[in-house]
Amino acid sequence: MAMQMLPPDWPGNFWAHWAIFAVAILVFVLLMVMVFIWFERRALAVMQARLGPNRAGPFGLFQSAADALKLLIKEDIVPAKGDKLVHWLAPVVAFVPVVLIFAVVPFWGGAILADLNIGILYIVAISSVTAVGIFMAGWSSNNKYSTLGAMRQVASVVSYEIPVVLSVVGVVLLAGSLSMQQIVAAQDIPFILLQPLGFLLFFCGALAEINRAPFDLTEADSEIVAGFFTEYSGMKFGLLFLAEYGEALAISAIVTTLFLGGWRGPLLPPFLWFLLKVGLVFFVIVWIRATVPRLRIDQLMALAWKFLFPLALLNLLITAAEILFWPAVSLWVFVPINFAVMIILVLLWSKFFKLGWGKVEV
Amino acid sequence: MKFERYGLGIAKGLSVTIRHLLRRPITTQYPEQRLNVSRRIRGNELIWNKDKCTGCGTCAKACHIGAIHISTSTNLVDNKYEVQKYEVDTGYCIFCGLCVEACPFEALFLSYDYECARYRRNDLFQDREKMVETSERKVSGYFYPGRAAKLPRQSLLVDNDRGKRNGR
C-alpha cells in the first residue's frame, strides 16, 4: 500500500506547523466531544427503545451546543468550606492533559503535531495526570461523595494503568518503536489480529481508566450522587464533562492507532478512515455501556489484579517469545496462534477467578 | 460445561442490545402525538346537562368533598325547581365519579379531557357556562356505556400501528 506521508514540518515552517496543528487539535477535540455526546445519547436511547434528544436542530444535532451554552451562563457555585483555589484549578488540571494527548496522535501520514520517538510513553505519562485533577476536584469539594468518588477513581487508575501499559508493550514489541507514526506504519496487519488478548486487556483497562460503564463507579449516580462532579456547576462542570468525553475520544483514537491500523485503509482518504475507526470504537464503548451493569469496587480491584494483570504479563511473555524465536516467519502465522492463546487463557483465568477466597459472589 | 461465566454471558447481553437498535422506539412525542385515552376516563372536568337537571341536588349530597355547589329557587307556575347557581370547584374534586353515578336523570357526566391545568386557582371553578357539552369539551363514557361506544378506541404504547397512536 502506498503511504501518503506529509513532511514532518508540513507547511515548511516550524512555527506555522505548531500553530496550525494546535488550533486544529483544539477544534477537533471540542467538535468531536460535542458530536460524541450527541451520538452517545442518541445511540443509547435507540438501544433502550427511546428517541433521545431530537428537538434542537435536525435529529437534535445542536443539543450539545445548547447544553454547552446553558452551562456557560449558569451560576458558578463553590462550596463554602471547600478549598477554593484547588476547586478552581481542578477542572483545568483534568482537561489540559486530555488535549495534550492528541499532540502525538497521527490523523494521517505526517499530520501530527509532534512525532515524538517516545509517543506512546508520552501518552501513558500525560494521561495519568487527569487522575490528579479529578482527585483535586473530589478533595476540594469538601463533600463525602466527592471524596469517595475521587478515591475510587485514583484506585482504579493506579490499578488499571499496569495491565494497560503491559498490553501496550506487546504492540511496541511488534512495531519495534514507541513512535505513534512508526506503530501505524508497522501495521500491515492490524495489531488487533496479532494481539487479540492485548487488545482485550487494553480495552478493559482503558474503559476503567476513563470511568466508562461498567467501571463508572467513581461517578455512580445510584450510590454517590455524581462522585467528584457533585459540587461542580457552570463552566467548571462543563470542563470536567469535556475532560471526561475528551478522554473517551482520546482512548478511541489510541485504540485506533495501536490496534486498528490508525489512518490506514483502502480507497477512502486517510483522515476519513481515522474518523470512521474512532467512531466505531466509541460506538463499542456506548454499546458496552448500554449492556453491562456496574461493578462493585472489590470486583473492580479483583478484575485488575487477578485477571488483567497476570494475563497482561503472560501476553507480554508470549509476544516476546514469538518475536525472539521466530523472527523470520510471516506474521500471519501468529494470528491463529494468538487467537487460540487468547481463548485458552481467558477461559482458564475465568475458571479460577474468585473474590474473597470464594466467599463473595463474583 | 456452561460458558456463561466465561464471557458468553456478556456476549449474549451485547447481542440483545444490538438487536434493540432495530426496534421501534416506544416514545410518544406528546404534544404532537397523542394516545387515545380510555373511553371510560374520569376526566378533569364535570359536564352538566342544563335541560335534564331538575335541581334535586343529589349530586351535591353524593359529593363527599363538597365540591359541588347548587342553589335552586322554586318555580310555582310549573311546579318545579329552577337552578340558580351550579358550580364545581375542580380544585377540590377528586374525580371519584360518585356524583355522576348518583344523578337520577342522566344530567351529569365526567369529561373526556385531561389537559385542564390552569394558571390560577380561580380558573379551576366551573360555573354553568363552563360545564356545557361542546365539541372541545367532550363527555366521557364513564358510567354510560352507550356514550362510551361512540368514542374512539383506546390506543396503547404497545400498539404497533403508528397511525392509531397519533390519531385523536
mmCIF file of C-alpha atoms in Angstrom, chain B residues 44-115:
data_model
loop_
_atom_site.group_PDB
_atom_site.id
_atom_site.type_symbol
_atom_site.label_atom_id
_atom_site.label_comp_id
_atom_site.label_asym_id
_atom_site.label_seq_id
_atom_site.Cartn_x
_atom_site.Cartn_y
_atom_site.Cartn_z
ATOM 1 C CA ASN B 44 -60.691 16.506 34.857
ATOM 2 C CA GLU B 45 -63.980 18.366 34.461
ATOM 3 C CA LEU B 46 -67.681 17.829 35.019
ATOM 4 C CA ILE B 47 -70.199 18.294 32.263
ATOM 5 C CA TRP B 48 -73.744 19.227 33.090
ATOM 6 C CA ASN B 49 -76.897 18.995 31.039
ATOM 7 C CA LYS B 50 -79.000 22.013 31.962
ATOM 8 C CA ASP B 51 -82.204 20.744 30.365
ATOM 9 C CA LYS B 52 -82.274 17.383 32.075
ATOM 10 C CA CYS B 53 -81.299 18.704 35.511
ATOM 11 C CA THR B 54 -84.217 19.007 37.947
ATOM 12 C CA GLY B 55 -82.200 20.693 40.679
ATOM 13 C CA CYS B 56 -82.718 17.789 43.066
ATOM 14 C CA GLY B 57 -79.221 18.227 44.497
ATOM 15 C CA THR B 58 -78.444 14.501 44.692
ATOM 16 C CA CYS B 59 -75.028 15.153 43.126
ATOM 17 C CA ALA B 60 -74.129 17.669 45.808
ATOM 18 C CA LYS B 61 -75.176 15.208 48.507
ATOM 19 C CA ALA B 62 -73.188 12.395 46.917
ATOM 20 C CA CYS B 63 -70.062 14.531 46.799
ATOM 21 C CA HIS B 64 -68.144 13.755 49.987
ATOM 22 C CA ILE B 65 -65.688 16.541 49.239
ATOM 23 C CA GLY B 66 -68.389 19.159 48.988
ATOM 24 C CA ALA B 67 -67.064 20.466 45.710
ATOM 25 C CA ILE B 68 -70.474 20.905 44.087
ATOM 26 C CA HIS B 69 -72.473 23.999 44.977
ATOM 27 C CA ILE B 70 -76.079 24.015 43.852
ATOM 28 C CA SER B 71 -78.768 26.501 44.806
ATOM 29 C CA THR B 72 -82.289 26.456 43.426
ATOM 30 C CA SER B 73 -85.400 28.567 43.554
ATOM 31 C CA THR B 74 -88.985 27.359 43.325
ATOM 32 C CA ASN B 75 -90.915 27.921 40.163
ATOM 33 C CA LEU B 76 -94.527 27.910 41.423
ATOM 34 C CA VAL B 77 -96.036 28.189 37.943
ATOM 35 C CA ASP B 78 -94.522 24.976 36.544
ATOM 36 C CA ASN B 79 -94.276 23.427 39.991
ATOM 37 C CA LYS B 80 -90.573 22.628 39.826
ATOM 38 C CA TYR B 81 -87.127 23.792 40.939
ATOM 39 C CA GLU B 82 -85.059 26.172 38.877
ATOM 40 C CA VAL B 83 -81.293 26.023 39.214
ATOM 41 C CA GLN B 84 -79.913 29.429 40.196
ATOM 42 C CA LYS B 85 -76.314 28.519 40.682
ATOM 43 C CA TYR B 86 -74.412 25.390 39.756
ATOM 44 C CA GLU B 87 -70.666 25.403 40.419
ATOM 45 C CA VAL B 88 -67.933 22.846 40.814
ATOM 46 C CA ASP B 89 -64.546 23.591 42.293
ATOM 47 C CA THR B 90 -62.426 21.123 40.335
ATOM 48 C CA GLY B 91 -59.533 22.084 42.595
ATOM 49 C CA TYR B 92 -61.242 20.073 45.329
ATOM 50 C CA CYS B 93 -62.782 17.441 43.064
ATOM 51 C CA ILE B 94 -61.123 14.029 43.299
ATOM 52 C CA PHE B 95 -62.886 12.736 40.175
ATOM 53 C CA CYS B 96 -64.389 9.773 42.007
ATOM 54 C CA GLY B 97 -67.468 9.912 39.785
ATOM 55 C CA LEU B 98 -69.967 9.383 42.642
ATOM 56 C CA CYS B 99 -71.981 12.458 41.569
ATOM 57 C CA VAL B 100 -72.291 11.067 38.052
ATOM 58 C CA GLU B 101 -73.436 7.705 39.390
ATOM 59 C CA ALA B 102 -75.855 9.366 41.795
ATOM 60 C CA CYS B 103 -77.637 11.570 39.227
ATOM 61 C CA PRO B 104 -81.081 10.034 38.603
ATOM 62 C CA PHE B 105 -81.719 11.990 35.392
ATOM 63 C CA GLU B 106 -78.524 11.419 33.366
ATOM 64 C CA ALA B 107 -77.717 15.104 33.637
ATOM 65 C CA LEU B 108 -74.139 14.965 34.937
ATOM 66 C CA PHE B 109 -71.116 13.469 33.231
ATOM 67 C CA LEU B 110 -67.378 13.374 33.615
ATOM 68 C CA SER B 111 -65.420 14.882 30.733
ATOM 69 C CA TYR B 112 -63.122 13.164 28.259
ATOM 70 C CA ASP B 113 -60.471 15.892 28.678
ATOM 71 C CA TYR B 114 -57.346 15.536 30.727
ATOM 72 C CA GLU B 115 -55.459 18.750 29.958
#
